[in-house]
Amino acid sequence: MADPSSQTSARDSYRISNAVKEAVITDLRAGGTIRSVAAARGVSPSYVGKLRQNLDTPLPPPRMGRPQALSTHDKRRLVRSVLSGRNYTAIQAIQEFVGAGIQEFVGAGGPQVSATT
């Protein structure tokens, strides 16, 4: 009968070192995605995902999607100009914004101006 201490299980042969684990956690806290961290450190994405779930401080979710064409400040300025009577139509508001150098918000559907009162 073989000595039990000399036998290694399949789980022990794939053990990830603490140095790699700490490097993965550091990369996650630096803002790396699960896939990019897994590829950079040579571990599976599922391992990185499990480490991410078990972190003491939760990471902010990644920002996805297209950035907004108008900032919050620009939206308030546009609504304020229409509600104050300075601009009576959306066309006048567009001309004011284009004159100020803001052109991105004029899309295929035209500008959308709404105010909540």
PDB file of C-alpha atoms in Angstrom:
ATOM      1  CA  MET A   1       0.000   0.000   0.000  1.00  0.00           C
ATOM      2  CA  ALA A   2       1.348   3.411  -0.942  1.00  0.00           C
ATOM      3  CA  ASP A   3       2.014   6.158   1.535  1.00  0.00           C
ATOM      4  CA  PRO A   4      -0.998   8.568   1.526  1.00  0.00           C
ATOM      5  CA  SER A   5       1.262  11.617   1.955  1.00  0.00           C
ATOM      6  CA  SER A   6       3.092  10.854  -1.312  1.00  0.00           C
ATOM      7  CA  GLN A   7      -0.112  10.761  -3.342  1.00  0.00           C
ATOM      8  CA  THR A   8      -1.321  14.007  -4.871  1.00  0.00           C
ATOM      9  CA  SER A   9      -4.892  14.534  -5.818  1.00  0.00           C
ATOM     10  CA  ALA A  10      -5.984  16.153  -9.060  1.00  0.00           C
ATOM     11  CA  ARG A  11      -7.041  19.190  -7.065  1.00  0.00           C
ATOM     12  CA  ASP A  12      -3.567  19.696  -5.588  1.00  0.00           C
ATOM     13  CA  SER A  13      -1.848  19.521  -8.966  1.00  0.00           C
ATOM     14  CA  TYR A  14      -3.817  22.533 -10.222  1.00  0.00           C
ATOM     15  CA  ARG A  15      -3.452  24.695  -7.143  1.00  0.00           C
ATOM     16  CA  ILE A  16      -2.842  28.360  -7.937  1.00  0.00           C
ATOM     17  CA  SER A  17      -0.127  30.063  -5.918  1.00  0.00           C
ATOM     18  CA  ASN A  18      -0.876  32.896  -3.527  1.00  0.00           C
ATOM     19  CA  ALA A  19       1.307  35.242  -5.580  1.00  0.00           C
ATOM     20  CA  VAL A  20      -0.851  34.676  -8.664  1.00  0.00           C
ATOM     21  CA  LYS A  21      -4.012  35.042  -6.583  1.00  0.00           C
ATOM     22  CA  GLU A  22      -2.829  38.390  -5.176  1.00  0.00           C
ATOM     23  CA  ALA A  23      -1.837  39.566  -8.662  1.00  0.00           C
ATOM     24  CA  VAL A  24      -5.313  38.699  -9.962  1.00  0.00           C
ATOM     25  CA  ILE A  25      -6.957  40.625  -7.111  1.00  0.00           C
ATOM     26  CA  THR A  26      -4.677  43.612  -7.735  1.00  0.00           C
ATOM     27  CA  ASP A  27      -5.556  43.598 -11.433  1.00  0.00           C
ATOM     28  CA  LEU A  28      -9.281  43.415 -10.630  1.00  0.00           C
ATOM     29  CA  ARG A  29      -9.070  46.335  -8.216  1.00  0.00           C
ATOM     30  CA  ALA A  30      -7.172  48.306 -10.868  1.00  0.00           C
ATOM     31  CA  GLY A  31     -10.220  47.993 -13.111  1.00  0.00           C
ATOM     32  CA  GLY A  32      -9.318  45.027 -15.304  1.00  0.00           C
ATOM     33  CA  THR A  33     -12.048  42.898 -16.794  1.00  0.00           C
ATOM     34  CA  ILE A  34     -12.413  39.234 -15.947  1.00  0.00           C
ATOM     35  CA  ARG A  35     -11.297  38.152 -19.405  1.00  0.00           C
ATOM     36  CA  SER A  36      -8.299  40.469 -19.603  1.00  0.00           C
ATOM     37  CA  VAL A  37      -7.069  39.516 -16.120  1.00  0.00           C
ATOM     38  CA  ALA A  38      -7.503  35.802 -16.863  1.00  0.00           C
ATOM     39  CA  ALA A  39      -5.536  36.097 -20.102  1.00  0.00           C
ATOM     40  CA  ALA A  40      -2.780  38.183 -18.504  1.00  0.00           C
ATOM     41  CA  ARG A  41      -2.305  35.876 -15.505  1.00  0.00           C
ATOM     42  CA  GLY A  42      -2.866  32.530 -17.214  1.00  0.00           C
ATOM     43  CA  VAL A  43      -5.817  31.425 -15.108  1.00  0.00           C
ATOM     44  CA  SER A  44      -9.368  30.578 -16.104  1.00  0.00           C
ATOM     45  CA  PRO A  45     -12.036  33.288 -16.314  1.00  0.00           C
ATOM     46  CA  SER A  46     -14.216  31.319 -13.897  1.00  0.00           C
ATOM     47  CA  TYR A  47     -11.444  31.437 -11.271  1.00  0.00           C
ATOM     48  CA  VAL A  48     -11.123  35.203 -11.712  1.00  0.00           C
ATOM     49  CA  GLY A  49     -14.909  35.568 -11.480  1.00  0.00           C
ATOM     50  CA  LYS A  50     -15.024  33.600  -8.235  1.00  0.00           C
ATOM     51  CA  LEU A  51     -12.271  35.750  -6.759  1.00  0.00           C
ATOM     52  CA  ARG A  52     -14.143  38.874  -7.845  1.00  0.00           C
ATOM     53  CA  GLN A  53     -17.313  37.679  -6.092  1.00  0.00           C
ATOM     54  CA  ASN A  54     -15.476  36.980  -2.850  1.00  0.00           C
ATOM     55  CA  LEU A  55     -13.661  40.318  -2.550  1.00  0.00           C
ATOM     56  CA  ASP A  56     -14.195  42.189   0.712  1.00  0.00           C
ATOM     57  CA  THR A  57     -15.057  45.444  -1.037  1.00  0.00           C
ATOM     58  CA  PRO A  58     -17.333  45.120  -4.038  1.00  0.00           C
ATOM     59  CA  LEU A  59     -16.003  46.508  -7.292  1.00  0.00           C
ATOM     60  CA  PRO A  60     -18.058  49.016  -9.237  1.00  0.00           C
ATOM     61  CA  PRO A  61     -19.748  47.478 -12.257  1.00  0.00           C
ATOM     62  CA  PRO A  62     -18.043  48.215 -15.552  1.00  0.00           C
ATOM     63  CA  ARG A  63     -19.354  51.142 -17.546  1.00  0.00           C
ATOM     64  CA  MET A  64     -20.778  49.917 -20.792  1.00  0.00           C
ATOM     65  CA  GLY A  65     -22.487  51.453 -23.732  1.00  0.00           C
ATOM     66  CA  ARG A  66     -22.142  54.597 -25.714  1.00  0.00           C
ATOM     67  CA  PRO A  67     -21.245  57.762 -23.791  1.00  0.00           C
ATOM     68  CA  GLN A  68     -23.909  60.411 -23.487  1.00  0.00           C
ATOM     69  CA  ALA A  69     -23.907  63.053 -26.198  1.00  0.00           C
ATOM     70  CA  LEU A  70     -24.883  65.811 -23.779  1.00  0.00           C
ATOM     71  CA  SER A  71     -23.538  66.238 -20.289  1.00  0.00           C
ATOM     72  CA  THR A  72     -25.923  66.875 -17.425  1.00  0.00           C
ATOM     73  CA  HIS A  73     -24.838  70.516 -17.418  1.00  0.00           C
ATOM     74  CA  ASP A  74     -25.626  70.885 -21.139  1.00  0.00           C
ATOM     75  CA  LYS A  75     -29.048  69.255 -20.722  1.00  0.00           C
ATOM     76  CA  ARG A  76     -29.977  71.637 -17.907  1.00  0.00           C
ATOM     77  CA  ARG A  77     -28.730  74.609 -19.939  1.00  0.00           C
ATOM     78  CA  LEU A  78     -30.801  73.555 -22.955  1.00  0.00           C
ATOM     79  CA  VAL A  79     -33.995  73.041 -20.949  1.00  0.00           C
ATOM     80  CA  ARG A  80     -33.448  76.306 -19.064  1.00  0.00           C
ATOM     81  CA  SER A  81     -33.024  78.252 -22.320  1.00  0.00           C
ATOM     82  CA  VAL A  82     -36.281  76.856 -23.724  1.00  0.00           C
ATOM     83  CA  LEU A  83     -38.291  77.302 -20.515  1.00  0.00           C
ATOM     84  CA  SER A  84     -37.045  80.840 -19.884  1.00  0.00           C
ATOM     85  CA  GLY A  85     -38.220  81.998 -23.299  1.00  0.00           C
ATOM     86  CA  ARG A  86     -34.753  82.774 -24.636  1.00  0.00           C
ATOM     87  CA  ASN A  87     -35.249  80.053 -27.251  1.00  0.00           C
ATOM     88  CA  TYR A  88     -38.771  79.527 -28.492  1.00  0.00           C
ATOM     89  CA  THR A  89     -38.095  76.522 -30.703  1.00  0.00           C
ATOM     90  CA  ALA A  90     -35.800  73.534 -30.776  1.00  0.00           C
ATOM     91  CA  ILE A  91     -34.157  74.969 -33.907  1.00  0.00           C
ATOM     92  CA  GLN A  92     -33.110  78.076 -31.987  1.00  0.00           C
ATOM     93  CA  ALA A  93     -31.719  75.881 -29.214  1.00  0.00           C
ATOM     94  CA  ILE A  94     -29.751  73.841 -31.767  1.00  0.00           C
ATOM     95  CA  GLN A  95     -28.322  77.014 -33.285  1.00  0.00           C
ATOM     96  CA  GLU A  96     -27.246  78.230 -29.854  1.00  0.00           C
ATOM     97  CA  PHE A  97     -25.534  74.945 -29.027  1.00  0.00           C
ATOM     98  CA  VAL A  98     -23.872  74.676 -32.451  1.00  0.00           C
ATOM     99  CA  GLY A  99     -22.622  78.231 -32.010  1.00  0.00           C
ATOM    100  CA  ALA A 100     -21.133  77.187 -28.666  1.00  0.00           C
ATOM    101  CA  GLY A 101     -19.347  74.243 -30.310  1.00  0.00           C
ATOM    102  CA  ILE A 102     -21.661  71.457 -29.156  1.00  0.00           C
ATOM    103  CA  GLN A 103     -22.807  69.483 -32.184  1.00  0.00           C
ATOM    104  CA  GLU A 104     -22.973  65.846 -31.089  1.00  0.00           C
ATOM    105  CA  PHE A 105     -26.533  65.922 -29.793  1.00  0.00           C
ATOM    106  CA  VAL A 106     -28.130  66.668 -33.170  1.00  0.00           C
ATOM    107  CA  GLY A 107     -28.807  63.119 -34.348  1.00  0.00           C
ATOM    108  CA  ALA A 108     -30.999  61.372 -36.880  1.00  0.00           C
ATOM    109  CA  GLY A 109     -34.101  61.798 -34.739  1.00  0.00           C
ATOM    110  CA  GLY A 110     -33.370  65.455 -34.052  1.00  0.00           C
ATOM    111  CA  PRO A 111     -32.935  67.000 -30.633  1.00  0.00           C
ATOM    112  CA  GLN A 112     -35.126  65.781 -27.822  1.00  0.00           C
ATOM    113  CA  VAL A 113     -35.995  68.514 -25.341  1.00  0.00           C
ATOM    114  CA  SER A 114     -38.054  67.682 -22.309  1.00  0.00           C
ATOM    115  CA  ALA A 115     -38.524  69.309 -18.961  1.00  0.00           C
ATOM    116  CA  THR A 116     -39.905  67.897 -15.756  1.00  0.00           C
ATOM    117  CA  THR A 117     -41.790  70.354 -13.626  1.00  0.00           C
TER     118      THR A 117
END
